[in-house]
mmCIF file of N, CA and C in Angstrom:
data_model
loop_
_atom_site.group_PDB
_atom_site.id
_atom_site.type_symbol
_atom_site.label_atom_id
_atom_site.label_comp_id
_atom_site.label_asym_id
_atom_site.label_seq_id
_atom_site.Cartn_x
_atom_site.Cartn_y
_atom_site.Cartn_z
ATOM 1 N N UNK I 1 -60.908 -36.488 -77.936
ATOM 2 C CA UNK I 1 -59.480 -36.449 -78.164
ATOM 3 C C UNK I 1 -58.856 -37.711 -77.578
ATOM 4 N N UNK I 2 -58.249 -38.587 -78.353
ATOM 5 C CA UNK I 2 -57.442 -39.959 -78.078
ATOM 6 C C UNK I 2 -56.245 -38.968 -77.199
ATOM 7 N N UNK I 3 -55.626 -39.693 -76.391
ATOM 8 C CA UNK I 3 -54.457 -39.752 -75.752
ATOM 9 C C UNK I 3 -54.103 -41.151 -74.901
ATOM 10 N N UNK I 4 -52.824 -41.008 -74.146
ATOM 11 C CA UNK I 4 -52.430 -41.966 -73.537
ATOM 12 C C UNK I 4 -52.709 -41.902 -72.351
ATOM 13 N N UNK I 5 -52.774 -43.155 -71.420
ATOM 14 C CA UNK I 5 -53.284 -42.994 -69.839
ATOM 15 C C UNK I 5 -52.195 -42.120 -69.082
ATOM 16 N N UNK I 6 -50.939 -41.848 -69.610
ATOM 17 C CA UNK I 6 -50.315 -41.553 -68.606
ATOM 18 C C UNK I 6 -50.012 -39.746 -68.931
ATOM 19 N N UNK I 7 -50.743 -39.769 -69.914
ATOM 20 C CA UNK I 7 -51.181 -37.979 -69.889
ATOM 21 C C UNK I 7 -52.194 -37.572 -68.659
ATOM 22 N N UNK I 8 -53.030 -38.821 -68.683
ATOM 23 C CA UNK I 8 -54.233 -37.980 -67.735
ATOM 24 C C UNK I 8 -53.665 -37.381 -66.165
ATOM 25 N N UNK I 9 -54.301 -36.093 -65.985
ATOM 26 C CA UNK I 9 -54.186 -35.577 -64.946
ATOM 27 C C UNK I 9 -54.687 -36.061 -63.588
ATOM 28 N N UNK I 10 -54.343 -35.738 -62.391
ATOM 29 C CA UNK I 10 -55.077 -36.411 -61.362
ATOM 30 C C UNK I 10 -56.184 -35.696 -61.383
ATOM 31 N N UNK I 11 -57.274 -36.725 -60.373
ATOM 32 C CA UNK I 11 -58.709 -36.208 -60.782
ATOM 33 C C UNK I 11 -59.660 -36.471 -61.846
ATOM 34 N N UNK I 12 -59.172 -36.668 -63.251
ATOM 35 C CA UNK I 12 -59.437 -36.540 -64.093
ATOM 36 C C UNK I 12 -60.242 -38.153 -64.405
ATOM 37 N N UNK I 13 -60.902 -38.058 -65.593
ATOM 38 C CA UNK I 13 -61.592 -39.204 -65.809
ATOM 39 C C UNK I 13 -61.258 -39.652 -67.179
ATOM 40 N N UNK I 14 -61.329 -40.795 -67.612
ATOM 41 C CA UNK I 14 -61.326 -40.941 -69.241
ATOM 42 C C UNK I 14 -61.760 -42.381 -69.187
ATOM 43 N N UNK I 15 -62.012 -42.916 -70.265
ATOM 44 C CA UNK I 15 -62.622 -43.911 -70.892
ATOM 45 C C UNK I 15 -61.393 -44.730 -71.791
ATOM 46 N N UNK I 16 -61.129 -45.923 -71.694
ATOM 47 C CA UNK I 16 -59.614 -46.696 -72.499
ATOM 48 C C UNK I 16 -60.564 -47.295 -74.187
ATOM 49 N N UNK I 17 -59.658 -46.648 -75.343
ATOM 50 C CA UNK I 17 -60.438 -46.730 -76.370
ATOM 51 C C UNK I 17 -59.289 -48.199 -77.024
ATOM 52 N N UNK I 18 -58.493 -48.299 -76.340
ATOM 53 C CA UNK I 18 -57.651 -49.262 -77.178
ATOM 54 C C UNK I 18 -56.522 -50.061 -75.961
ATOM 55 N N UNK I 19 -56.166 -50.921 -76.360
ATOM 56 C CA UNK I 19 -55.057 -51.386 -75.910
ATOM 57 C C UNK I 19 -53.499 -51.536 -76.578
ATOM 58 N N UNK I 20 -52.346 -50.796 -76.704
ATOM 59 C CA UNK I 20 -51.282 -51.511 -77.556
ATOM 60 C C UNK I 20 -50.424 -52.035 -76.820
ATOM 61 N N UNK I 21 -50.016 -52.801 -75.712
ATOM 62 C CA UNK I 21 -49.803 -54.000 -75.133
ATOM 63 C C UNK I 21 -49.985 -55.131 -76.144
ATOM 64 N N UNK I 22 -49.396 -55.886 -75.510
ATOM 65 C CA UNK I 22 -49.218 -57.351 -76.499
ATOM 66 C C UNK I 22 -48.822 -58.215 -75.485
ATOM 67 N N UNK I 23 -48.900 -59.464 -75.700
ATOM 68 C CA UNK I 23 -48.457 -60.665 -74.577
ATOM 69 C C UNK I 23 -48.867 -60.609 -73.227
ATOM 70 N N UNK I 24 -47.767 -60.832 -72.768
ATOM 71 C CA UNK I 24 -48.226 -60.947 -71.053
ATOM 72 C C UNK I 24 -48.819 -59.642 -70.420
ATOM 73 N N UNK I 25 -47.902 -58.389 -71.164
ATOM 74 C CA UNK I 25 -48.467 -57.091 -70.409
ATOM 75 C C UNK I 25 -49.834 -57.366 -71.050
ATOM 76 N N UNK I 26 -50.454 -57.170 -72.110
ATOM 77 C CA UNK I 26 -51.729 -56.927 -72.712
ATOM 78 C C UNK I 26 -52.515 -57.931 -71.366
ATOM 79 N N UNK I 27 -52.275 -59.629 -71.041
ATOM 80 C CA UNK I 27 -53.322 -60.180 -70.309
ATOM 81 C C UNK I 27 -52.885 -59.520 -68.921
ATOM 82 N N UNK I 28 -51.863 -59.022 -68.969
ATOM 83 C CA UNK I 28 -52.037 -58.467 -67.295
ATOM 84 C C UNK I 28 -52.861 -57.403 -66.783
ATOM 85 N N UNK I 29 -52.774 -56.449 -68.067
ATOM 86 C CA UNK I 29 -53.797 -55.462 -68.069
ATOM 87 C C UNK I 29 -55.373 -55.651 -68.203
ATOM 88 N N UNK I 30 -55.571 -56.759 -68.841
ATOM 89 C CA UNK I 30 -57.113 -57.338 -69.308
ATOM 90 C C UNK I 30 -57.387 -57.786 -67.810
ATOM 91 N N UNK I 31 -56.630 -58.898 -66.844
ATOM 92 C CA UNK I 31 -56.732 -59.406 -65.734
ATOM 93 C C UNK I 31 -57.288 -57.897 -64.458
ATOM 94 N N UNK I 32 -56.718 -56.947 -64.493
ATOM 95 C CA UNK I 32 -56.904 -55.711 -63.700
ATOM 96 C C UNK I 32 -58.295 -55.214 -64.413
ATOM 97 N N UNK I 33 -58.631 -55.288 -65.312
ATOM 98 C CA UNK I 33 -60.071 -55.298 -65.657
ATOM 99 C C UNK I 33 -59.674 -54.193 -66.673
ATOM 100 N N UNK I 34 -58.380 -53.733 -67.194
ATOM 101 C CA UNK I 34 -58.659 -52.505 -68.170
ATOM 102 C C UNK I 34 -58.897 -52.841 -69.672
ATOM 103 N N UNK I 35 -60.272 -52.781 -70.261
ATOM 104 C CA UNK I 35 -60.644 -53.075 -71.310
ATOM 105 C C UNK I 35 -61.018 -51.971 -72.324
ATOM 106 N N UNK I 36 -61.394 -52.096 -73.160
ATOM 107 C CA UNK I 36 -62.042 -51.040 -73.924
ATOM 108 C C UNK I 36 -63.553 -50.579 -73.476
ATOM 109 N N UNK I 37 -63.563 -49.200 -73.175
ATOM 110 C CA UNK I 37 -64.872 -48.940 -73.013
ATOM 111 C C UNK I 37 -64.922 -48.715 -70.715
ATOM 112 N N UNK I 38 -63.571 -49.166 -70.529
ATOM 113 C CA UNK I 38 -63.783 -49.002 -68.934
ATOM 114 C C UNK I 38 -63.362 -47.544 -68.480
ATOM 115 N N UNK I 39 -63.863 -47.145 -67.580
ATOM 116 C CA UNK I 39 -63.455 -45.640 -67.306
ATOM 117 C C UNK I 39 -62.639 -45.596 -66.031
ATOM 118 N N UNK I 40 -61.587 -45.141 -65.738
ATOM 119 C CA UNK I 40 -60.465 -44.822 -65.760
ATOM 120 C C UNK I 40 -60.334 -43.257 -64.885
ATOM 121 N N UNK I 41 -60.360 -43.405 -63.399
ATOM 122 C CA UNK I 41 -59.887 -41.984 -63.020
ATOM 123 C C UNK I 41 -58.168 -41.982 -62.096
ATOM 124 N N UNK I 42 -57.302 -40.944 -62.863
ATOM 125 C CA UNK I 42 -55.999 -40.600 -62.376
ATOM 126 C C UNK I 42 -56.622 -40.597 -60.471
ATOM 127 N N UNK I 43 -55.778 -41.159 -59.570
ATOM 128 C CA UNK I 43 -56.403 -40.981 -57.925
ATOM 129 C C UNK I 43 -55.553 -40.014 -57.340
ATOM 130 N N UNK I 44 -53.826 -41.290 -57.571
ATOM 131 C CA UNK I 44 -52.616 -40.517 -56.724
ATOM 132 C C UNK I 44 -51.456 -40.900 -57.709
ATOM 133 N N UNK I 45 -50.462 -39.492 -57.914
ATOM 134 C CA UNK I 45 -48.954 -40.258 -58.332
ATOM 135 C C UNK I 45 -48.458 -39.889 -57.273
ATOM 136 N N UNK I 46 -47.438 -40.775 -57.539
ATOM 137 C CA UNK I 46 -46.242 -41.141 -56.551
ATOM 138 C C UNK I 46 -45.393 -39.748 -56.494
ATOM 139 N N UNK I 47 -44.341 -39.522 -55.327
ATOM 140 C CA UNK I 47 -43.738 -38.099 -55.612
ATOM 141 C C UNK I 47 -42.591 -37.762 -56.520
ATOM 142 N N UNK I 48 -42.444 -39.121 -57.230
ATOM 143 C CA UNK I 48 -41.419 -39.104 -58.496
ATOM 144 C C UNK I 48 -42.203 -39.118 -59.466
ATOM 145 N N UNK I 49 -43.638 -39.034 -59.080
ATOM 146 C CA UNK I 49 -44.187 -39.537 -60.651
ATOM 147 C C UNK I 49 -44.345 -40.495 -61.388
ATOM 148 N N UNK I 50 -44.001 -41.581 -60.604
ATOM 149 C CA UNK I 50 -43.994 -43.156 -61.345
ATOM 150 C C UNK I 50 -44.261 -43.744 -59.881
ATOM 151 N N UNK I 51 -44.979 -44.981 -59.863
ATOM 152 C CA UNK I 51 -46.185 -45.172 -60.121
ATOM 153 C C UNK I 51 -47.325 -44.374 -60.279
ATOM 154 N N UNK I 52 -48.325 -44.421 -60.487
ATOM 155 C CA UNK I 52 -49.340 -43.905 -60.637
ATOM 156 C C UNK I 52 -50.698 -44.379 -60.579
ATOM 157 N N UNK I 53 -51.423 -43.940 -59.229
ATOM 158 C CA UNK I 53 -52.761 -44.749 -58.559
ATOM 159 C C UNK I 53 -53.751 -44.681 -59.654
ATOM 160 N N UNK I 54 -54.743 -45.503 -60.206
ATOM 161 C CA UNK I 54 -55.829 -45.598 -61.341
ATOM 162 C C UNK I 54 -57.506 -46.497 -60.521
ATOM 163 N N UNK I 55 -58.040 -45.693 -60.534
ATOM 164 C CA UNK I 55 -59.209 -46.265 -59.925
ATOM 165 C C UNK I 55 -59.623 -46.562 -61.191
ATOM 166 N N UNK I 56 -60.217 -48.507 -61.192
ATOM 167 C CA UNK I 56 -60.400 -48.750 -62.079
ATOM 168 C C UNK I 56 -61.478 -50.278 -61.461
ATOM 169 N N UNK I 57 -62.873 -49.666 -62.190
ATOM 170 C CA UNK I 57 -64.068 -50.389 -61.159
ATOM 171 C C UNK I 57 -64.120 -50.501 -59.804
ATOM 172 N N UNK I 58 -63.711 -49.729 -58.948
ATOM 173 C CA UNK I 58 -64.197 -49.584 -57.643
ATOM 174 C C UNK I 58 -62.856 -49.900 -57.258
ATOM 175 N N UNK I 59 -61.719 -50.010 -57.912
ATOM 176 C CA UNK I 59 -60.198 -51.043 -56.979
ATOM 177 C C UNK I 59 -59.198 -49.935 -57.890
ATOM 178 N N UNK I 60 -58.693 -50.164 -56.734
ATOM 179 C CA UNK I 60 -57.190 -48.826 -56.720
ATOM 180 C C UNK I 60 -55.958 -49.424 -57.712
ATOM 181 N N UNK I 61 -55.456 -49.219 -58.266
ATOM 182 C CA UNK I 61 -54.221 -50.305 -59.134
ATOM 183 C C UNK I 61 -52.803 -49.210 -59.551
ATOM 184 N N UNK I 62 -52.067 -49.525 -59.165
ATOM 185 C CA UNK I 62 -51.188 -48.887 -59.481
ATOM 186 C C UNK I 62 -50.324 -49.149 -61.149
ATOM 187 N N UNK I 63 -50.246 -48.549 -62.151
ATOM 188 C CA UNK I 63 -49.088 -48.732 -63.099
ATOM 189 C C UNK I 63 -48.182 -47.750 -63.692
ATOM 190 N N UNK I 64 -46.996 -48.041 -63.915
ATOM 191 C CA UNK I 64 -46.160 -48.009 -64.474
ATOM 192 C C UNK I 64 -46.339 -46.706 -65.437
ATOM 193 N N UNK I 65 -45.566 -45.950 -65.531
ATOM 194 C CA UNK I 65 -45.791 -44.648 -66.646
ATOM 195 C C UNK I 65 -45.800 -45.519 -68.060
ATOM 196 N N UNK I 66 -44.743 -46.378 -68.274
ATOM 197 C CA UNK I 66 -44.428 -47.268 -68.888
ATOM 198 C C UNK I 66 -45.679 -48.595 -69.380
ATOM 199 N N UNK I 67 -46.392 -48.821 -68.582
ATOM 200 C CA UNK I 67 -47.737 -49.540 -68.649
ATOM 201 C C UNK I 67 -48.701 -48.249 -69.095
ATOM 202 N N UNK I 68 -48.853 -47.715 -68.765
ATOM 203 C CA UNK I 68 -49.984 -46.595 -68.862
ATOM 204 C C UNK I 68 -49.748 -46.333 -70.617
ATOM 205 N N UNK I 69 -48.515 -46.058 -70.807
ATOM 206 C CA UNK I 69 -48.390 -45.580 -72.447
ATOM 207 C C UNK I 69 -49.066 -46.848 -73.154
ATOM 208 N N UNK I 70 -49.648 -47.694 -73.068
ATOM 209 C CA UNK I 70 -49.782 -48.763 -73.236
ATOM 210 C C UNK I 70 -51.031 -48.619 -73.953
ATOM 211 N N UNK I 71 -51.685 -47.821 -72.946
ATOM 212 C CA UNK I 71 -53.265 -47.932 -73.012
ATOM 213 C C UNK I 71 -53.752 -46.307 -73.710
ATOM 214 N N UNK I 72 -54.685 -46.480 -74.369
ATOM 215 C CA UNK I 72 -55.063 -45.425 -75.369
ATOM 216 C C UNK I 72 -56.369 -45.052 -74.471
ATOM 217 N N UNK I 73 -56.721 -43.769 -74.574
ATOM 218 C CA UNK I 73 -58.130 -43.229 -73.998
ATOM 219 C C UNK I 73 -58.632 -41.929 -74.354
ATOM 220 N N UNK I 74 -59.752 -41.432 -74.304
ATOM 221 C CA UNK I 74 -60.835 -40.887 -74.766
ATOM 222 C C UNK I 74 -61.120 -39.992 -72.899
ATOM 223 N N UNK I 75 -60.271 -39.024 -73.670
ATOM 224 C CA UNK I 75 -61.249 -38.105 -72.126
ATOM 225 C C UNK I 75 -62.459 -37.660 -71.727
ATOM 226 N N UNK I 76 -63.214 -38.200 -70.547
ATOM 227 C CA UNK I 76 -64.824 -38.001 -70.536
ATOM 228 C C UNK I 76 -65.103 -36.932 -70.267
ATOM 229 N N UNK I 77 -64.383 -36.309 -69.190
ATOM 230 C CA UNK I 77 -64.492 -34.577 -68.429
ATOM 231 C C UNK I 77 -63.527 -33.706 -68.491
#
């Protein structure tokens, strides 16, 4: 099932099947290492709910609910 990163639950794991970013967000996101095919676990949200912690290759990264819709993914578990 495709969804967006900022559906995933904490805990949870998924795999990024796409990017729809464009420009600077798209290389800012490529630069943090989120590519197609990288897996992706929800860590911590914030207590408003925006930001939102993403362990992503061994490094903690925080984005944007707003960045997250960005990115398309494939839930693993």
């Amino acid at each position: 099932m495709t969804t967006t990163l900022d559906q995933l639950k904490s805990g949870k794991t998924a795999t990024v099947t796409r990017l729809t970013a464009s420009g600077p967000n798209r290389r800012r996101l490529m630069d943090l290492g989120i590519l197609p095919g990288t897996q992706l676990v929800a860590e911590l949200r914030s207590p408003l709910g925006d930001p939102i912690a993403y362990r992503v290759r061994d490094t903690l990264i925080a984005l944007r609910q707003s960045q997250a819709r960005q990115i398309e993914i494939e839930l693993t578990d």
